[in-house]
């Protein structure tokens, strides 16, 4: 299968290039040039997967996209090693369910995409005969998931840039305690500085001549496909409990850059029976405004309590337009979108706990608001909320709202007890450049 740039359908590359480049040369993002349907029979029998590890379903789905580029036994290994955790479906009540996407190593749904991409890069790096350097700027969450996926991998080095003092203590521990092939660089600046330095590195001719740089950023097609898996898993779990007769679901997706929603739309295109997607946002409402008015107006982001969705210019928007050939009427048939304030989100966290005894994180709470409003219009089917992070990742927000202690999972506690290990740096690109050149020359030297 080929992958084309959203800026030019004629600009196609193979999977290896799409994964290692991340972004097309013309600035577009990659899309698969075919999205094949599963058979009716496959969909009707999805319930059979509910008792198996998610990696089995992951293999069936990734085969559709990557089966011609990767040997199937190797692809199975990639699925088994990266998707080594589950996405259980929990009940709030008869009509509203929660798909828990936080059972990966960093307790956020970004583990799916980041780990799967890491395995793909590892696979392609094996044949490159050159060390691959993954260079990532992170504002907190994504970096941890990416670094975790690559930790202890031969032939791959990860360099993470994060703004000093601008990430939570927990996030910083997740970024700085992996060691080995993962280098955390603490930049004296803001996230935009980190991003600028990374961008400059990709354009620097000396660096390009000396090392193989790749980005693993959020728009990489390898990350997107891994997010298709859990939509099928949710449906499989519904089929398993409600039987063959069960037909349609709606999904409520807490959205920022809209990668998660895009993956859902791809799942639908592959034949998953989804009656509607709800794209719920915080006050960063570029997308809901677009759905209302037909005008896409990027804005500066506004800080909220669901901060992983503080995005004013969602970077997957071109993919969504592409899937619907730019036809907003068709998109409106499949997607309904709404924006909610922080007060409404806090209220939802409280309501979900009081009504159902369930502790929801701020992002999942935004999705809950979307589904609750949508169900008022009389939809009688089942609604599934994507719960994208474990509430303990947002203790400082959730605990005061609930007035109670949120239990911290073992994985987070262990990480909090480790010692931070970072390289301090100014926001001057030359300093990063020297660091990159030195570490690539001294591959076998432990850097600390
Ligand atoms: C990244 C993130 C989101 C938003 O997902 P998009 O794919 O960018 O729309 C939602 N919740 C959490 C916890 C996240 O980390």
Short mmCIF file of C-alpha atoms and ligand atoms in Angstrom, two decimals:
data_model
loop_
_atom_site.label_atom_id
_atom_site.label_comp_id
_atom_site.label_asym_id
_atom_site.label_seq_id
_atom_site.Cartn_x
_atom_site.Cartn_y
_atom_site.Cartn_z
CA UNK A 1 0.00 0.00 0.00
CA UNK A 2 1.12 3.52 -0.76
CA UNK A 3 0.72 6.57 1.44
CA UNK A 4 -0.03 9.94 -0.12
CA UNK A 5 0.43 13.48 1.13
CA UNK A 6 -2.73 15.39 2.02
CA UNK A 7 -1.25 18.29 0.02
CA UNK A 8 -0.93 16.28 -3.18
CA UNK A 9 -2.46 12.90 -3.91
CA UNK A 10 0.22 12.26 -6.50
CA UNK A 11 2.99 12.51 -3.92
CA UNK A 12 3.15 8.93 -2.63
CA UNK A 13 5.70 6.97 -0.59
CA UNK A 14 5.92 3.44 0.81
CA UNK A 15 5.32 2.56 4.45
CA UNK A 16 8.97 2.75 5.44
CA UNK A 17 9.31 6.29 4.13
CA UNK A 18 5.98 7.39 5.61
CA UNK A 19 7.02 6.08 9.03
CA UNK A 20 10.58 7.42 9.02
CA UNK A 21 9.76 10.79 7.47
CA UNK A 22 6.57 11.47 9.44
CA UNK A 23 5.77 14.58 7.46
CA UNK A 24 5.74 14.74 3.64
CA UNK A 25 8.26 17.02 1.90
CA UNK A 26 5.42 19.26 0.71
CA UNK A 27 4.30 19.82 4.30
CA UNK A 28 1.29 17.52 4.01
CA UNK A 29 0.58 14.53 6.23
CA UNK A 30 0.34 10.95 5.05
CA UNK A 31 -2.83 8.97 4.43
CA UNK A 32 -3.19 5.36 3.24
CA UNK A 33 -4.23 5.36 -0.42
CA UNK A 34 -6.81 2.64 0.22
CA UNK A 35 -8.96 1.95 3.26
CA UNK A 36 -10.30 -1.55 2.75
CA UNK A 37 -13.53 -2.79 4.22
CA UNK A 38 -13.67 -5.85 6.40
CA UNK A 39 -16.28 -8.39 5.34
CA UNK A 40 -19.72 -8.40 7.01
CA UNK A 41 -18.87 -11.74 8.45
CA UNK A 42 -15.70 -10.42 10.11
CA UNK A 43 -17.70 -7.60 11.70
CA UNK A 44 -20.50 -9.92 12.84
CA UNK A 45 -17.99 -12.26 14.44
CA UNK A 46 -15.95 -9.53 16.14
CA UNK A 47 -17.24 -10.73 19.51
CA UNK A 48 -14.92 -13.72 19.15
CA UNK A 49 -11.96 -11.40 19.72
CA UNK A 50 -13.22 -10.15 23.07
CA UNK A 51 -11.62 -12.99 25.00
CA UNK A 52 -8.22 -12.66 23.33
CA UNK A 53 -5.43 -10.15 23.90
CA UNK A 54 -5.94 -6.88 22.01
CA UNK A 55 -2.77 -7.58 20.03
CA UNK A 56 -4.66 -10.26 18.07
CA UNK A 57 -7.19 -7.72 16.79
CA UNK A 58 -4.33 -5.25 16.27
CA UNK A 59 -2.70 -7.75 13.94
CA UNK A 60 -5.87 -8.22 11.84
CA UNK A 61 -6.24 -4.45 11.43
CA UNK A 62 -2.61 -3.57 10.80
CA UNK A 63 -2.42 -6.39 8.24
CA UNK A 64 -4.91 -4.44 6.12
CA UNK A 65 -2.54 -1.46 5.91
CA UNK A 66 0.92 -2.97 6.32
CA UNK A 67 0.52 -6.60 5.25
CA UNK A 68 2.28 -6.03 1.94
CA UNK A 69 5.22 -4.09 3.45
CA UNK A 70 6.07 -6.19 6.50
CA UNK A 71 6.46 -9.93 6.74
CA UNK A 72 3.37 -11.22 8.60
CA UNK A 73 5.31 -13.04 11.30
CA UNK A 74 7.27 -9.85 11.97
CA UNK A 75 4.06 -7.82 12.00
CA UNK A 76 2.63 -10.19 14.60
CA UNK A 77 5.72 -9.61 16.76
CA UNK A 78 5.33 -5.84 16.36
CA UNK A 79 1.70 -6.07 17.53
CA UNK A 80 2.50 -8.41 20.43
CA UNK A 81 5.38 -6.36 21.80
CA UNK A 82 3.78 -2.92 21.43
CA UNK A 83 0.11 -3.60 22.18
CA UNK A 84 0.83 -5.56 25.35
CA UNK A 85 -2.01 -4.07 27.42
CA UNK A 86 -5.79 -4.01 27.12
CA UNK A 87 -8.62 -1.50 26.57
CA UNK A 88 -11.41 -2.75 28.86
CA UNK A 89 -14.97 -1.47 28.50
CA UNK A 90 -16.65 -0.51 31.79
CA UNK A 91 -20.31 0.30 32.49
CA UNK A 92 -21.48 3.59 33.90
CA UNK A 93 -25.06 2.47 33.31
CA UNK A 94 -27.02 0.50 30.71
CA UNK A 95 -26.55 3.11 28.03
CA UNK A 96 -23.21 4.77 28.80
CA UNK A 97 -19.92 2.83 28.80
CA UNK A 98 -16.33 3.88 29.31
CA UNK A 99 -13.51 2.53 27.16
CA UNK A 100 -10.44 2.72 29.40
CA UNK A 101 -7.43 3.57 27.25
CA UNK A 102 -5.01 4.15 30.11
CA UNK A 103 -3.67 0.67 30.82
CA UNK A 104 -0.37 1.20 29.00
CA UNK A 105 2.97 2.01 30.68
CA UNK A 106 2.43 5.79 30.90
CA UNK A 107 -1.29 5.52 31.67
CA UNK A 108 -2.52 7.50 28.69
CA UNK A 109 -3.99 6.49 25.34
CA UNK A 110 -0.91 7.93 23.59
CA UNK A 111 0.84 4.68 24.58
CA UNK A 112 -1.02 2.91 21.76
CA UNK A 113 0.32 5.07 18.97
CA UNK A 114 3.72 5.77 20.47
CA UNK A 115 4.54 2.14 21.26
CA UNK A 116 3.30 0.83 17.94
CA UNK A 117 5.26 3.48 16.05
CA UNK A 118 8.36 2.70 18.11
CA UNK A 119 8.11 -0.96 17.09
CA UNK A 120 7.71 0.01 13.43
CA UNK A 121 10.75 2.32 13.56
CA UNK A 122 12.75 -0.43 15.29
CA UNK A 123 11.77 -2.82 12.50
CA UNK A 124 12.85 -0.44 9.74
CA UNK A 125 15.98 0.66 11.63
CA UNK A 126 17.23 -2.94 11.68
CA UNK A 127 17.75 -2.80 7.92
CA UNK A 128 19.20 0.71 7.80
CA UNK A 129 22.69 -0.19 9.07
CA UNK A 130 22.80 3.24 10.69
CA UNK A 131 21.71 4.33 14.13
CA UNK A 132 18.34 6.10 14.11
CA UNK A 133 17.94 9.15 16.31
CA UNK A 134 14.40 9.99 17.34
CA UNK A 135 14.17 13.66 18.17
CA UNK A 136 11.01 14.83 19.95
CA UNK A 137 9.85 18.07 21.55
CA UNK A 138 7.26 17.47 24.24
CA UNK A 139 5.02 19.63 26.39
CA UNK A 140 4.61 16.71 28.76
CA UNK A 141 2.61 13.64 27.92
CA UNK A 142 3.60 12.49 24.47
CA UNK A 143 7.33 12.40 25.15
CA UNK A 144 6.94 9.93 27.98
CA UNK A 145 4.89 7.57 25.84
CA UNK A 146 7.35 7.77 22.92
CA UNK A 147 10.43 7.35 25.11
CA UNK A 148 8.87 4.40 26.87
CA UNK A 149 8.15 2.68 23.58
CA UNK A 150 11.77 3.02 22.46
CA UNK A 151 13.48 2.34 25.79
CA UNK A 152 16.26 -0.27 25.61
CA UNK A 153 16.15 -0.63 21.84
CA UNK A 154 19.37 -1.35 19.98
CA UNK A 155 20.06 0.91 17.03
CA UNK A 156 17.67 3.64 18.19
CA UNK A 157 18.47 6.64 20.35
CA UNK A 158 15.77 8.93 21.71
CA UNK A 159 16.35 12.60 22.46
CA UNK A 160 13.51 14.40 24.21
CA UNK A 161 13.37 18.14 24.63
CA UNK A 162 11.07 19.54 27.28
CA UNK A 163 10.65 23.04 28.74
CA UNK A 164 12.27 23.30 32.17
CA UNK A 165 9.77 23.91 34.96
CA UNK A 166 6.81 23.76 32.55
CA UNK A 167 5.82 20.11 32.90
CA UNK A 168 4.28 18.47 35.97
CA UNK A 169 6.53 16.66 38.43
CA UNK A 170 5.03 13.35 37.40
CA UNK A 171 5.52 14.06 33.69
CA UNK A 172 9.10 15.09 34.31
CA UNK A 173 9.80 11.84 36.14
CA UNK A 174 8.30 9.90 33.26
CA UNK A 175 10.61 11.72 30.85
CA UNK A 176 13.83 11.64 32.85
CA UNK A 177 14.00 8.28 34.58
CA UNK A 178 14.26 5.86 31.66
CA UNK A 179 18.03 6.13 31.11
CA UNK A 180 19.87 3.92 28.64
CA UNK A 181 19.22 5.05 25.08
CA UNK A 182 16.81 7.81 26.20
CA UNK A 183 18.27 11.28 26.75
CA UNK A 184 16.07 13.95 28.33
CA UNK A 185 17.08 17.53 27.59
CA UNK A 186 15.75 20.19 29.89
CA UNK A 187 15.53 23.39 27.89
CA UNK A 188 15.65 26.77 29.57
CA UNK A 189 12.62 28.08 27.67
CA UNK A 190 9.04 27.25 26.70
CA UNK A 191 7.58 24.43 24.61
CA UNK A 192 7.74 26.58 21.46
CA UNK A 193 11.52 26.87 21.93
CA UNK A 194 11.81 23.09 22.10
CA UNK A 195 9.74 22.74 18.97
CA UNK A 196 11.77 25.37 17.12
CA UNK A 197 15.04 23.66 18.04
CA UNK A 198 13.75 20.30 16.82
CA UNK A 199 12.50 21.79 13.54
CA UNK A 200 15.84 23.48 12.99
CA UNK A 201 17.66 20.20 13.59
CA UNK A 202 15.67 18.53 10.81
CA UNK A 203 16.65 21.30 8.41
CA UNK A 204 20.34 21.38 9.37
CA UNK A 205 22.52 20.03 6.60
CA UNK A 206 25.45 18.99 8.86
CA UNK A 207 23.16 16.96 11.04
CA UNK A 208 21.41 15.41 8.07
CA UNK A 209 24.75 14.33 6.67
CA UNK A 210 25.88 12.85 9.95
CA UNK A 211 22.89 11.09 11.39
CA UNK A 212 19.55 9.53 10.57
CA UNK A 213 16.97 11.73 12.28
CA UNK A 214 13.29 10.89 12.64
CA UNK A 215 10.51 12.60 14.55
CA UNK A 216 7.89 10.12 15.86
CA UNK A 217 5.58 13.11 16.14
CA UNK A 218 1.87 12.96 16.64
CA UNK A 219 0.93 13.09 12.98
CA UNK A 220 2.98 10.02 12.02
CA UNK A 221 0.77 7.52 10.19
CA UNK A 222 2.21 4.72 12.35
CA UNK A 223 0.65 6.28 15.41
CA UNK A 224 -2.71 6.84 13.78
CA UNK A 225 -3.27 3.24 12.70
CA UNK A 226 -2.67 1.94 16.24
CA UNK A 227 -5.56 4.07 17.41
CA UNK A 228 -7.94 2.25 15.09
CA UNK A 229 -7.45 -0.93 17.16
CA UNK A 230 -9.37 0.06 20.23
CA UNK A 231 -12.49 1.20 18.38
CA UNK A 232 -12.80 -2.35 17.07
CA UNK A 233 -12.00 -3.70 20.51
CA UNK A 234 -14.83 -1.67 22.07
CA UNK A 235 -17.26 -3.01 19.51
CA UNK A 236 -15.97 -6.56 19.99
CA UNK A 237 -16.62 -6.25 23.71
CA UNK A 238 -20.16 -4.99 23.06
CA UNK A 239 -20.83 -7.89 20.68
CA UNK A 240 -19.52 -10.35 23.21
CA UNK A 241 -21.88 -9.13 25.91
CA UNK A 242 -24.94 -8.34 23.77
CA UNK A 243 -24.68 -11.00 21.09
CA UNK A 244 -24.95 -11.03 17.32
CA UNK A 245 -28.09 -8.87 17.30
CA UNK A 246 -26.14 -5.93 18.62
CA UNK A 247 -25.77 -3.33 15.90
CA UNK A 248 -24.55 0.21 16.38
CA UNK A 249 -22.64 2.33 18.84
CA UNK A 250 -21.75 5.97 19.20
CA UNK A 251 -18.34 7.08 20.41
CA UNK A 252 -17.60 10.27 22.30
CA UNK A 253 -14.01 11.37 21.69
CA UNK A 254 -12.29 14.04 23.81
CA UNK A 255 -10.40 15.92 21.11
CA UNK A 256 -7.39 18.20 20.76
CA UNK A 257 -5.35 17.47 17.65
CA UNK A 258 -8.12 15.12 16.41
CA UNK A 259 -5.89 12.11 15.81
CA UNK A 260 -8.14 10.03 17.98
CA UNK A 261 -11.26 11.07 16.06
CA UNK A 262 -9.52 10.52 12.72
CA UNK A 263 -8.68 6.95 13.76
CA UNK A 264 -12.34 6.39 14.61
CA UNK A 265 -13.44 7.69 11.22
CA UNK A 266 -10.98 5.28 9.59
CA UNK A 267 -12.45 2.43 11.67
CA UNK A 268 -15.90 3.36 10.36
CA UNK A 269 -14.61 3.42 6.81
CA UNK A 270 -13.28 -0.10 7.39
CA UNK A 271 -16.81 -1.22 8.16
CA UNK A 272 -17.23 -0.70 11.91
CA UNK A 273 -20.91 0.10 12.53
CA UNK A 274 -20.73 3.48 14.26
CA UNK A 275 -23.90 5.57 14.19
CA UNK A 276 -22.18 8.78 15.25
CA UNK A 277 -18.95 10.23 16.58
CA UNK A 278 -19.12 13.02 19.10
CA UNK A 279 -16.05 15.25 18.95
CA UNK A 280 -16.04 16.92 22.36
CA UNK A 281 -13.61 19.74 23.05
CA UNK A 282 -12.80 22.17 25.83
CA UNK A 283 -13.03 25.91 25.05
CA UNK A 284 -10.47 25.44 22.27
CA UNK A 285 -13.36 25.23 19.84
CA UNK A 286 -11.83 25.58 16.38
CA UNK A 287 -13.41 22.31 15.20
CA UNK A 288 -16.92 22.67 16.68
CA UNK A 289 -17.00 26.21 15.24
CA UNK A 290 -16.02 24.80 11.87
CA UNK A 291 -18.81 22.22 12.03
CA UNK A 292 -21.26 25.00 12.83
CA UNK A 293 -20.15 27.65 10.33
CA UNK A 294 -18.08 25.82 7.71
CA UNK A 295 -15.12 28.14 8.41
CA UNK A 296 -11.88 26.75 9.81
CA UNK A 297 -10.17 29.46 11.80
CA UNK A 298 -7.04 28.41 13.73
CA UNK A 299 -6.60 30.30 17.00
CA UNK A 300 -3.98 30.54 19.74
CA UNK A 301 -4.62 27.85 22.34
CA UNK A 302 -6.30 28.62 25.66
CA UNK A 303 -5.20 26.93 28.88
CA UNK A 304 -7.80 24.61 30.46
CA UNK A 305 -8.00 21.79 33.02
CA UNK A 306 -8.11 19.25 30.17
CA UNK A 307 -4.73 20.52 28.99
CA UNK A 308 -3.83 17.73 26.56
CA UNK A 309 -6.62 19.16 24.40
CA UNK A 310 -5.47 22.78 24.50
CA UNK A 311 -5.03 22.99 20.75
CA UNK A 312 -6.15 25.91 18.62
CA UNK A 313 -5.06 24.49 15.27
CA UNK A 314 -5.81 20.74 15.23
CA UNK A 315 -3.14 19.13 13.09
CA UNK A 316 -5.23 16.19 11.86
CA UNK A 317 -7.83 18.45 10.27
CA UNK A 318 -6.47 17.85 6.73
CA UNK A 319 -6.93 14.10 7.21
CA UNK A 320 -10.55 14.53 8.25
CA UNK A 321 -11.26 16.72 5.23
CA UNK A 322 -9.54 14.17 3.07
CA UNK A 323 -11.67 11.30 4.37
CA UNK A 324 -14.81 13.26 3.45
CA UNK A 325 -13.46 14.77 0.22
CA UNK A 326 -13.96 18.20 1.75
CA UNK A 327 -17.74 17.70 1.95
CA UNK A 328 -18.90 19.13 5.27
CA UNK A 329 -22.47 17.83 4.84
CA UNK A 330 -21.21 14.27 4.66
CA UNK A 331 -18.97 14.91 7.68
CA UNK A 332 -21.93 16.29 9.64
CA UNK A 333 -23.83 13.03 9.05
CA UNK A 334 -21.09 11.15 10.92
CA UNK A 335 -19.77 13.66 13.42
CA UNK A 336 -21.36 15.99 15.92
CA UNK A 337 -19.12 18.40 17.81
CA UNK A 338 -19.47 20.56 20.90
CA UNK A 339 -17.26 22.64 23.18
CA UNK A 340 -17.43 22.72 27.02
CA UNK A 341 -16.06 25.06 29.67
CA UNK A 342 -13.84 24.13 32.63
CA UNK A 343 -16.77 24.72 35.00
CA UNK A 344 -18.87 22.24 33.07
CA UNK A 345 -15.96 19.78 33.09
CA UNK A 346 -15.50 20.04 36.88
CA UNK A 347 -19.25 19.59 37.28
CA UNK A 348 -19.09 16.47 35.15
CA UNK A 349 -16.24 14.96 37.20
CA UNK A 350 -18.35 15.49 40.31
CA UNK A 351 -21.55 14.16 38.70
CA UNK A 352 -19.88 11.00 37.35
CA UNK A 353 -18.50 10.22 40.78
CA UNK A 354 -21.76 10.92 42.62
CA UNK A 355 -23.96 9.05 40.16
CA UNK A 356 -21.74 6.12 39.26
CA UNK A 357 -18.88 6.05 41.76
CA UNK A 358 -16.44 6.35 38.86
CA UNK A 359 -13.42 8.68 38.99
CA UNK A 360 -12.99 10.23 35.53
CA UNK A 361 -10.07 12.38 34.40
CA UNK A 362 -10.81 15.88 32.97
CA UNK A 363 -10.48 14.72 29.33
CA UNK A 364 -12.91 11.84 29.71
CA UNK A 365 -15.24 14.20 31.55
CA UNK A 366 -15.43 16.45 28.46
CA UNK A 367 -16.43 13.38 26.43
CA UNK A 368 -19.07 12.55 29.04
CA UNK A 369 -20.60 16.02 28.61
CA UNK A 370 -20.79 15.44 24.87
CA UNK A 371 -22.52 12.10 25.17
CA UNK A 372 -24.96 13.29 27.80
CA UNK A 373 -26.07 16.19 25.64
CA UNK A 374 -26.33 14.01 22.55
CA UNK A 375 -28.42 11.34 24.28
CA UNK A 376 -30.99 13.98 25.25
CA UNK A 377 -31.97 14.10 21.58
CA UNK A 378 -33.47 10.66 21.97
CA UNK A 379 -30.76 8.36 20.66
CA UNK A 380 -31.56 4.98 22.15
CA UNK A 381 -28.34 3.06 21.40
CA UNK A 382 -25.19 2.62 23.41
CA UNK A 383 -22.72 5.46 23.87
CA UNK A 384 -19.05 4.83 24.57
CA UNK A 385 -16.78 7.43 26.17
CA UNK A 386 -13.09 7.21 25.36
CA UNK A 387 -11.30 7.70 28.69
CA UNK A 388 -7.89 8.84 27.47
CA UNK A 389 -5.88 9.10 30.71
CA UNK A 390 -5.87 7.69 34.21
CA UNK A 391 -7.27 10.27 36.70
CA UNK A 392 -4.14 9.94 38.87
CA UNK A 393 -2.23 11.73 36.10
CA UNK A 394 -4.28 14.81 36.95
CA UNK A 395 -4.37 14.55 40.74
CA UNK A 396 -4.00 18.29 41.27
CA UNK A 397 -7.22 18.85 39.33
CA UNK A 398 -9.34 15.84 40.24
CA UNK A 399 -8.65 15.66 43.99
CA UNK A 400 -9.85 19.18 44.88
CA UNK A 401 -12.97 18.71 42.73
CA UNK A 402 -13.91 15.45 44.43
CA UNK A 403 -12.55 16.40 47.84
CA UNK A 404 -11.02 12.96 48.11
CA UNK A 405 -7.71 11.20 47.55
CA UNK A 406 -7.31 9.53 44.17
CA UNK A 407 -5.34 6.34 44.38
CA UNK A 408 -2.06 6.35 42.50
CA UNK A 409 -1.41 3.20 40.48
CA UNK A 410 1.76 1.21 41.17
CA UNK A 411 3.33 2.18 37.81
CA UNK A 412 3.20 5.88 38.68
CA UNK A 413 4.41 5.42 42.24
CA UNK A 414 7.48 3.47 41.12
CA UNK A 415 8.34 6.16 38.62
CA UNK A 416 7.93 8.96 41.19
CA UNK A 417 10.51 7.26 43.42
CA UNK A 418 13.24 7.22 40.78
CA UNK A 419 15.90 9.93 40.38
CA UNK A 420 15.60 12.51 37.66
CA UNK A 421 18.38 12.46 35.07
CA UNK A 422 18.43 15.30 32.53
CA UNK A 423 20.85 17.35 30.45
CA UNK A 424 20.34 21.09 30.98
CA UNK A 425 20.53 23.30 27.93
CA UNK A 426 19.80 26.86 26.81
CA UNK A 427 17.31 27.43 24.00
CA UNK A 428 20.16 28.10 21.57
CA UNK A 429 20.07 25.69 18.64
CA UNK A 430 23.88 25.50 18.36
CA UNK A 431 24.02 23.91 21.79
CA UNK A 432 21.59 21.20 20.72
CA UNK A 433 23.53 20.68 17.52
CA UNK A 434 26.80 20.15 19.38
CA UNK A 435 25.12 17.77 21.75
CA UNK A 436 23.67 15.73 18.87
CA UNK A 437 26.99 15.53 17.09
CA UNK A 438 28.85 14.55 20.25
CA UNK A 439 26.40 11.85 21.24
CA UNK A 440 26.39 10.41 17.73
CA UNK A 441 30.19 10.24 17.77
CA UNK A 442 30.33 8.57 21.14
CA UNK A 443 27.68 5.96 20.57
CA UNK A 444 29.10 3.46 22.96
CA UNK A 445 29.89 5.87 25.74
CA UNK A 446 27.32 5.91 28.46
CA UNK A 447 26.37 9.60 28.61
CA UNK A 448 26.15 9.71 32.37
C1 LIG B 1 -3.60 13.84 23.43
C2 LIG B 1 -4.74 13.68 24.36
C3 LIG B 1 -6.08 13.92 23.96
C4 LIG B 1 -6.43 14.47 22.60
O1 LIG B 1 -6.26 13.53 21.58
P1 LIG B 1 -6.16 14.02 20.06
O2 LIG B 1 -5.89 12.78 19.29
O3 LIG B 1 -5.02 15.00 20.01
O4 LIG B 1 -7.46 14.65 19.72
C5 LIG B 1 -7.10 13.67 24.86
N1 LIG B 1 -6.84 13.23 26.11
C6 LIG B 1 -5.57 13.00 26.54
C7 LIG B 1 -5.35 12.54 27.93
C8 LIG B 1 -4.48 13.21 25.69
O5 LIG B 1 -3.24 12.99 26.13
#
